[in-house]
C-alpha positions in Angstrom: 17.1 -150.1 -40.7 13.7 -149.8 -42.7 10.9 -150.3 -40.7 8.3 -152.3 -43.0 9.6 -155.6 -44.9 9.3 -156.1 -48.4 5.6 -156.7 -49.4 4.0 -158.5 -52.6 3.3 -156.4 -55.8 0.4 -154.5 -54.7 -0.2 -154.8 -51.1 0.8 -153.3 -47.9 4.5 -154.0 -46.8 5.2 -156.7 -44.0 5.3 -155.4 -40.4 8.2 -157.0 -39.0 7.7 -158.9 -36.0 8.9 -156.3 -33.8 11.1 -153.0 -33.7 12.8 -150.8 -31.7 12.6 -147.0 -31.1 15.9 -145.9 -29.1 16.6 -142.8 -28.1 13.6 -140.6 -27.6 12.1 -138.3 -25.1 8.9 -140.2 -23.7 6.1 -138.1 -23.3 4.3 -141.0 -21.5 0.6 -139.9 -21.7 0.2 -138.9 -17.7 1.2 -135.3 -17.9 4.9 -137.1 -16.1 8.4 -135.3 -17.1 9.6 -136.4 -19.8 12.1 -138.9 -19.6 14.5 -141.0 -22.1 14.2 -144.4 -22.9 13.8 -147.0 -25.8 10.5 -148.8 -26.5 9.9 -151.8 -27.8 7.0 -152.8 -30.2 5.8 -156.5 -30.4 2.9 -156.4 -32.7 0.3 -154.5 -31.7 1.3 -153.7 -28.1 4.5 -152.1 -26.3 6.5 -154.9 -25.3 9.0 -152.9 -23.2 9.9 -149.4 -21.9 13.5 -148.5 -20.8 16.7 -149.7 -21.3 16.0 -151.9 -24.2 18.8 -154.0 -26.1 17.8 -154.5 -29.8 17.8 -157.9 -31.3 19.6 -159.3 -33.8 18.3 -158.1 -37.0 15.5 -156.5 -34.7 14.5 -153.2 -36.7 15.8 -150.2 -34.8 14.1 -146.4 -35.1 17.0 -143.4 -34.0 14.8 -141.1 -31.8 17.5 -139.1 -30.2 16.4 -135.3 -30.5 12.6 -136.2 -30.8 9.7 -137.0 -28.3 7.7 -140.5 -28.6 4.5 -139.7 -27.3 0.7 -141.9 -27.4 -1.3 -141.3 -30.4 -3.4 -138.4 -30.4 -7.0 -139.2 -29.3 -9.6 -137.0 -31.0 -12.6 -136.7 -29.1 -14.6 -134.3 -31.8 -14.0 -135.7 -35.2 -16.3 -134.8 -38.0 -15.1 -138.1 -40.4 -17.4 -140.3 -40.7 -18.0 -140.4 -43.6 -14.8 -139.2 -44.6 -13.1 -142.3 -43.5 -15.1 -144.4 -46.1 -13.9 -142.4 -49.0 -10.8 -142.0 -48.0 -9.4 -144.2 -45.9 -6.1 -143.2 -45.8 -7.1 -140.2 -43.6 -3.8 -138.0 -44.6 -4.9 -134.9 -43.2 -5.7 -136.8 -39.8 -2.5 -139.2 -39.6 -0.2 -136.9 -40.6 -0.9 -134.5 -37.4 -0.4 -137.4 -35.0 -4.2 -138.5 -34.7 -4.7 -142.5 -34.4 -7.9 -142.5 -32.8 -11.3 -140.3 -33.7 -14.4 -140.2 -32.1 -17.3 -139.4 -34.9 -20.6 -138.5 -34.7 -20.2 -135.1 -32.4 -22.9 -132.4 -32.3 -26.4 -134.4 -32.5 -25.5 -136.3 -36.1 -24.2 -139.4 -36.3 -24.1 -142.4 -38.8 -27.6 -144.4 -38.3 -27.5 -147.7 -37.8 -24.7 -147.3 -35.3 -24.2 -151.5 -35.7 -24.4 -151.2 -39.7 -21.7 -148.5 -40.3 -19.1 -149.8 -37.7 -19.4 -153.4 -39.7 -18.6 -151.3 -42.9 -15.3 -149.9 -41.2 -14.7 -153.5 -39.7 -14.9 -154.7 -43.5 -13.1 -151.6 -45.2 -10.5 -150.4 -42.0 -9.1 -147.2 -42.0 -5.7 -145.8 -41.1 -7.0 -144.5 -37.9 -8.9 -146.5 -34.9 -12.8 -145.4 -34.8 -15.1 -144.7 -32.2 -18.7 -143.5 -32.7 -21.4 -141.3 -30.9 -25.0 -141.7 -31.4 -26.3 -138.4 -32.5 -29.6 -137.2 -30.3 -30.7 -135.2 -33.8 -29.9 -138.2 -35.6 -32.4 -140.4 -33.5 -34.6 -137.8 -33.0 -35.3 -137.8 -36.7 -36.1 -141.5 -36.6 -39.1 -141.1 -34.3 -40.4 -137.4 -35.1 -39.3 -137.5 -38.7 -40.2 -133.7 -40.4 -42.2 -132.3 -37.7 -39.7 -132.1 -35.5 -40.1 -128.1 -34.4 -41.9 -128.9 -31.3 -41.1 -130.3 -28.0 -41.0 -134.2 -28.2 -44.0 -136.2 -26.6 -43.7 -138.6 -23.5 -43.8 -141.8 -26.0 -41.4 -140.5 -28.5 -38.9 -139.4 -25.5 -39.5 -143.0 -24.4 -39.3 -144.6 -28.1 -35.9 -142.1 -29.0 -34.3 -143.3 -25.2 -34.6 -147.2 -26.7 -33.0 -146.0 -29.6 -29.9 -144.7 -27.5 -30.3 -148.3 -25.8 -29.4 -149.9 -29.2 -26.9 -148.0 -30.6 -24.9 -148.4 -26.9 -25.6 -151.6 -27.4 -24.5 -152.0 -31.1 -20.7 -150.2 -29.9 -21.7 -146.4 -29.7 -19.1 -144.7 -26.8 -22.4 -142.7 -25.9 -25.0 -139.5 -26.8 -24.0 -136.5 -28.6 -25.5 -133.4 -29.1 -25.9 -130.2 -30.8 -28.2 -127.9 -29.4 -27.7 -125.0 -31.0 -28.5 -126.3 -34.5 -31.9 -126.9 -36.1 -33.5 -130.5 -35.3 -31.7 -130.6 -31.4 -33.0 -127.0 -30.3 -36.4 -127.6 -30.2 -36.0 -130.4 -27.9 -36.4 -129.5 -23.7 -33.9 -130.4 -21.2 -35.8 -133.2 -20.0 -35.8 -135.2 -23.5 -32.3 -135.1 -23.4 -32.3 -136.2 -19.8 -33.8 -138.9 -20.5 -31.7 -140.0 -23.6 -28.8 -139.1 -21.5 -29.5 -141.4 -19.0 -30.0 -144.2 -21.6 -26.4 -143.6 -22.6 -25.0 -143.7 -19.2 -27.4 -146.7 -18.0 -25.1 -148.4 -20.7 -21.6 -146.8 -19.6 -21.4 -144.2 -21.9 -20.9 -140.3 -21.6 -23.0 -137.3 -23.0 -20.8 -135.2 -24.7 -22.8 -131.7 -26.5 -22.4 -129.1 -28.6 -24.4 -126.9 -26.0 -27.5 -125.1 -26.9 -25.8 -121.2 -27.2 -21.9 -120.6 -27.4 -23.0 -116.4 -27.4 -25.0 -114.4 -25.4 -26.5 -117.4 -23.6 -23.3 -119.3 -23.3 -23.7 -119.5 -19.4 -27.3 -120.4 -19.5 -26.3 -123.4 -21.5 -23.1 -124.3 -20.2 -25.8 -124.8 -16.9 -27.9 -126.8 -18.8 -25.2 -129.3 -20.1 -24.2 -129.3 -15.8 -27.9 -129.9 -15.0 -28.1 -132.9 -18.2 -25.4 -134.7 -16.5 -26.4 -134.5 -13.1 -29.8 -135.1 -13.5 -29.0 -138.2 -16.2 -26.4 -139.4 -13.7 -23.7 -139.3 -17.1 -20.4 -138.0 -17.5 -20.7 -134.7 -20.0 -18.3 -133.8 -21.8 -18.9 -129.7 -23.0 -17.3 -130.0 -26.2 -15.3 -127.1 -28.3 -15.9 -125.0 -25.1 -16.1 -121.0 -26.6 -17.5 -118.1 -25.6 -18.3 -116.6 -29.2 -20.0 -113.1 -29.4 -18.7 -109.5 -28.4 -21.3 -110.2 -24.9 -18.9 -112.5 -23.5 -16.1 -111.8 -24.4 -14.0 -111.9 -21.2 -16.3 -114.0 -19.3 -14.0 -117.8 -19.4 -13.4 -117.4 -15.5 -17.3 -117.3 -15.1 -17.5 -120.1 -17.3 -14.7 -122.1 -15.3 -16.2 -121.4 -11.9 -19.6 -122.9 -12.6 -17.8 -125.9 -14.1 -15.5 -125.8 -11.0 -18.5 -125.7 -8.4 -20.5 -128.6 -10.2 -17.1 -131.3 -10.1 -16.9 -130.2 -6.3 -20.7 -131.1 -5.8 -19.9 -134.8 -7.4 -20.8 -134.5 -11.3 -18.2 -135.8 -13.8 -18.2 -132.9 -16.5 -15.2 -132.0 -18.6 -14.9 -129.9 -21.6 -12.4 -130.0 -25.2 -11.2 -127.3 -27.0 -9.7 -126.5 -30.6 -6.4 -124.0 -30.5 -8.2 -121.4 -32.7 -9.9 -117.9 -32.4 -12.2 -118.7 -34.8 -15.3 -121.5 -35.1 -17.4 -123.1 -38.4 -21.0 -123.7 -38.7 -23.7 -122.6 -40.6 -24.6 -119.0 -41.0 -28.2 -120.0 -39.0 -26.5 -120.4 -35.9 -25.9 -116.5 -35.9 -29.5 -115.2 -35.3 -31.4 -117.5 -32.1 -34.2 -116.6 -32.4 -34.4 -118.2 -35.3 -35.9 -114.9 -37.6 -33.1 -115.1 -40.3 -35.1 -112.8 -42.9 -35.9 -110.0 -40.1 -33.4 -107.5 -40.7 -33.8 -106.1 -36.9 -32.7 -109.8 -35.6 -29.9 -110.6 -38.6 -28.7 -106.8 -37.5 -28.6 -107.8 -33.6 -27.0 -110.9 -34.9 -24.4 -109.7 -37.2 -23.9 -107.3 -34.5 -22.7 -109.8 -32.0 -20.2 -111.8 -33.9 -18.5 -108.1 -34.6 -20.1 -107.3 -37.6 -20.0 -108.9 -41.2 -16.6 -108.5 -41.5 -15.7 -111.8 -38.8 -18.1 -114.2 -41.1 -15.7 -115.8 -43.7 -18.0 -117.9 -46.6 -16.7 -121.4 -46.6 -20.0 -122.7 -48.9 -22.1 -120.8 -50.9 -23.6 -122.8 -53.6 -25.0 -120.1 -55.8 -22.0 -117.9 -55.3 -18.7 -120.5 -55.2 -16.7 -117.1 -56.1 -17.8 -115.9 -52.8 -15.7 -118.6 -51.0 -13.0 -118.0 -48.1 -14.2 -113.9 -49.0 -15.6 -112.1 -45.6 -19.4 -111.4 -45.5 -19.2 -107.4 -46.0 -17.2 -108.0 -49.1 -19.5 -109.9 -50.6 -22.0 -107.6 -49.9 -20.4 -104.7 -51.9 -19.7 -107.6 -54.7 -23.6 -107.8 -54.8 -24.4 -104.3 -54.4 -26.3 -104.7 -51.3 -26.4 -104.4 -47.5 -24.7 -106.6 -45.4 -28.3 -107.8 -44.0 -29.4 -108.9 -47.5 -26.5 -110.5 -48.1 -26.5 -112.7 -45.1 -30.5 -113.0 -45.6 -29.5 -114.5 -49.3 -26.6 -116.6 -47.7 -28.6 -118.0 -44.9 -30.9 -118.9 -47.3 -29.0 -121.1 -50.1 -29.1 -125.1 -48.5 -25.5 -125.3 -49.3 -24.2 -122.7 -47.3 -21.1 -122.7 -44.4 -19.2 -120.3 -42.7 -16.0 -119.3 -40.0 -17.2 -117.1 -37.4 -13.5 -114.8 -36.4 -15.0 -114.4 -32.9 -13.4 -115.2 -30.2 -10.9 -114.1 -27.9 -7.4 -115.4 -26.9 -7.5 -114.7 -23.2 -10.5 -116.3 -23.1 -9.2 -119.5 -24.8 -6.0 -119.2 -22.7 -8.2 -119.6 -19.4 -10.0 -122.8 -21.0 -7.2 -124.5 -22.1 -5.1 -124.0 -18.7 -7.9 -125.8 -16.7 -6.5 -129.8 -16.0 -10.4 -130.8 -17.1 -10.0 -129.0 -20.6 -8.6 -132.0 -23.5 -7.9 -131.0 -27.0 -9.9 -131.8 -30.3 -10.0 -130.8 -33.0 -14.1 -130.4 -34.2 -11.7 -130.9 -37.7 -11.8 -133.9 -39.9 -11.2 -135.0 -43.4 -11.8 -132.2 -46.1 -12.8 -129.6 -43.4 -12.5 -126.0 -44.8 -11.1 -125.0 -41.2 -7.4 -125.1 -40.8 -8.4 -126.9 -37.6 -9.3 -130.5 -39.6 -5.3 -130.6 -40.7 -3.6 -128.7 -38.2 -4.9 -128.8 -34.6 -2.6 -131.0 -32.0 0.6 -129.9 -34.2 -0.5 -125.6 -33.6 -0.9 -126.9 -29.9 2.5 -128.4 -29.5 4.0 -125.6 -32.1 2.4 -122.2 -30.8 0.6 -123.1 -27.5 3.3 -125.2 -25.7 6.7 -124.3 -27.7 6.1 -120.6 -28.5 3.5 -119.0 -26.2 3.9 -121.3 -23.3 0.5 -121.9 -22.2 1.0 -125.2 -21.2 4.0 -127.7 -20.7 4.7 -130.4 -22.9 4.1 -133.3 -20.9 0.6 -131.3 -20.0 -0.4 -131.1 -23.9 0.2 -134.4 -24.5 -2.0 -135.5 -21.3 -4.7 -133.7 -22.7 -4.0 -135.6 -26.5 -3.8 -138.9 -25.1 -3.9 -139.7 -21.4 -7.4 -137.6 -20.7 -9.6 -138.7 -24.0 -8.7 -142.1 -23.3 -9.7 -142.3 -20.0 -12.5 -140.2 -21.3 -13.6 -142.5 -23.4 -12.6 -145.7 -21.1 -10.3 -146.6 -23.6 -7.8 -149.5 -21.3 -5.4 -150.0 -23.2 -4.4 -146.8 -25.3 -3.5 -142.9 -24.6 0.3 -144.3 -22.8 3.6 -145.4 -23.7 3.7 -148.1 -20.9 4.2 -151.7 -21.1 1.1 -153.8 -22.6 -1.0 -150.9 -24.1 -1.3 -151.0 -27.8 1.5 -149.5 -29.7 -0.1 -146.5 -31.3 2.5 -143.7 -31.4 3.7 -140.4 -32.5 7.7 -139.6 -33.3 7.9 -136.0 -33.8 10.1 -132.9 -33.2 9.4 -130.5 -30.7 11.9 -127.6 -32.4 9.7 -128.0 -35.3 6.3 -129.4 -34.9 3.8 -126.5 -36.1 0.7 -126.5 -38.4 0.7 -124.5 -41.8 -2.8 -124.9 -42.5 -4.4 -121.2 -42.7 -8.2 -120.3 -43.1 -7.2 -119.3 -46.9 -5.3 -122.7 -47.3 -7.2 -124.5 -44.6 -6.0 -128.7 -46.1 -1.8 -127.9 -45.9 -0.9 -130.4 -44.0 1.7 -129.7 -40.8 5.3 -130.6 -39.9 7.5 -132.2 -37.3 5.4 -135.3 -37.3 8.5 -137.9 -37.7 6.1 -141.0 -37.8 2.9 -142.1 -36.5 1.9 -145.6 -35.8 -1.0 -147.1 -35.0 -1.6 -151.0 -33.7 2.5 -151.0 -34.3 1.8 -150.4 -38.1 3.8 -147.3 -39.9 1.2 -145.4 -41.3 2.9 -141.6 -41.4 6.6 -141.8 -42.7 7.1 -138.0 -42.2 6.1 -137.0 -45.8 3.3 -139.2 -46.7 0.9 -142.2 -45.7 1.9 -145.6 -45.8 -0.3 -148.1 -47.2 -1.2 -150.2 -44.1 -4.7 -149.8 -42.9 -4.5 -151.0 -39.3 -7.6 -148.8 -38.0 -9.8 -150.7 -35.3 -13.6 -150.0 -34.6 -13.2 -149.6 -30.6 -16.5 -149.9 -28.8 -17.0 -149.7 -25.2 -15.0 -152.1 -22.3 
């Protein structure tokens, strides 16, 4: 029987008052066996779990052969302003994700209060959470001159503004700390903000100051953030990503390891793919992009030229999803000038291929490593369109890094309580009903870094606050997204 009712000319068809899903394996969100039961759906929230008789007339869902599992949280999720262009969120809905987090690495939308109203007035598909970016604010008080270490009155004047945007609904501080505005702030300024965030409940979660050479150096500083701030940090998209440490994850895992022991809450997400997006600045840290001894040293480090796929270049748009040396003998020049000329062009963007399976193996096998996706809508990484369907497809089903009921945990259960989101991220009685039908035989991505938007498969349907919004093939027109803000 048809989910959705008949609607009016125009608008969104009529949830029915409930429905049934029969059938299916439950993946409940805990990382528990899987088990089969029926579920039932009263409005927004799961009414019942188990042996469940439908109704007369009740709307009944056949599951048998397919898992039922929580809606995928996102903890990383680069839509922001995505969502307000396109609301439907395709790419995002159709790989199982009902909740995203915005406003990751240091930038977030500003006023925090003013662009969750605009999402309360124009909802989305998906539910919405929202960082406040530490580069965000810390433009707000140092404006342009902002390549210097923050004064005591602007650290003071930028914690207040962590203050309001907790208080206005942010979930806490984000930061990236690699790029240009956040890395010329000192550990202490971003103590202090910290703290604001957690004063208020919130986490820290950061894109840490050097994912290279200096990985472990940073990965210390995020530890030292947290337990100086007295916040939960989350280390987010957790990589090692030069030839220098390669090999180096267990090094990594025992410094995380030995800071939970001593008491402070730090966790980390990751993204199922050898291979990360950014801008071509982030390559050289010491910040000399036009010193050809520096670009070498940092060309050098990701593996040469030929690991930088162009995924912007605004005075070369032929140049796009073409490697870095290729464009070079396009040009006629070195691979240093070409990176000095693509460095150089505002509207540039890249995929660094630099990082190593084994390495992302050891991450993703720790039970404090969640998945997400650092994706979102129209990202030129396959990971915006196909990240939680490539973990259940190749991770779980063909390589067997993880169990199902584990992967789901760490797409549901573990952002939620992440976030200290009550009442989502399980399929148990009273939470709200947003869910993912899909089939395990099949589930995979097919997004690619040539075709980086195709959108995955085995995603039966997706639901969010009981509302159909993924039929399998293509969005539905309901629009039952919720701003969440802190409990």
């Amino acid at each position: 029987m048809a989910l959705f009712l008949t609607g009016m000319a125009g608008q969104p068809p009529r949830q029915p008052p409930s429905f049934v899903i029969t059938g299916a394996r439950i993946a409940d969100g805990t990382g528990a066996p899987l088990v089969t039961a029926s579920v039932r759906v009263e409005g927004d929230t799961i009414a019942a779990v188990g042996a469940v008789t439908p109704r007369p007339g009740e709307p009944v869902i056949e599951g048998t052969g397919l898992v039922l599992a929580p809606g995928f949280i996102d903890t990383h999720n680069h839509s922001s302003s995505g969502l307000e262009v396109e609301p439907a969120a395709v790419s995002q809905v159709s790989q199982g994700i009902t909740t995203v987090a915005v406003g990751p690495d240091g930038s977030s939308p500003w006023p925090v209060g003013e662009y969750l109203q605009r999402l309360r007035a124009k909802p989305p598909t998906v539910n919405v959470a929202t960082f406040a970016g530490h580069a965000t604010i810390r433009r707000e008080i140092i404006g342009y001159d902002y390549k210097r270490p923050a004064t005591p009155d602007e650290v003071t004047r930028m914690a207040a503004l962590v203050t309001q945007a907790m208080n206005e609904g942010a979930f806490g501080l984000s930061s990236g700390l690699e790029y240009e505005v956040g890395s010329y702030s000192a550990t202490d300024e971003v103590v202090t903000m910290a703290r604001a965030a957690g004063a208020k409940g919130g986490i820290y979660i950061s894109h840490i100051r050097d994912e290279a050479d200096l990985a472990m150096d940073a990965i210390r500083e995020a530890i030292t953030i947290g337990e100086q701030g007295k916040v939960p940090v989350q280390i987010t998209h957790i990589k090692l990503g030069t030839v220098g440490v390669w090999g180096q994850a267990n090094q990594a895992v025992a410094m995380v390891e030995a800071a939970r022991t001593r008491g402070v809450d730090v966790t980390a997400d990751a993204y199922p793919y050898l291979a990360w997006q950014s801008t071509p600045r982030v390559l050289i840290p010491n910040k000399r992009h036009t010193d050809s001894a520096s670009v070498r040293r940092g060309l050098d480090d990701i593996g040469g030229a030929k690991n930088v796929q162009i995924t912007r270049w605004g005075a070369h748009p032929e140049f796009v999803e073409k490697r870095l040396d290729e464009a070079a003998r396009l040009l006629g020049v070195s691979d240093i000038e070409a990176y000095i000329r693509f460095q150089g062009d505002e509207e540039s963007g890249m995929i660094g291929h630099a990082m190593t399976e084994a390495d992302l193996r050891t991450f993703y096998r720790q039970p404090w490593v969640m998945v997400a996706s650092d994706g979102g809508i129209a990202n030129n990484h396959p990971r915006g369109a196909g990240t939680f369907p490539r973990v259940l497809g190749q991770l779980v089903r063909e390589q067997r890094w993880m169990t199902l009921p584990e992967a789901i945990h760490k797409m549901s259960g573990m952002p939620a309580a992440r976030l200290g989101l009550r009442d989502r991220g399980a399929v148990k009685l009273g939470m709200k009903a947003d869910l993912v039908l899909f089939d395990p035989a099949t589930v995979t991505d097919r997004a690619t870094f040539e075709q980086p938007r195709a959108l995955s498969t085995g995603i039966q349907r997706v639901w969010v606050n009981g509302a159909l919004v993924w039929t399998g093939t293509a969005v539905t027109e309901a629009r039952p997204g919720r701003v969440l803000t802190r409990k």
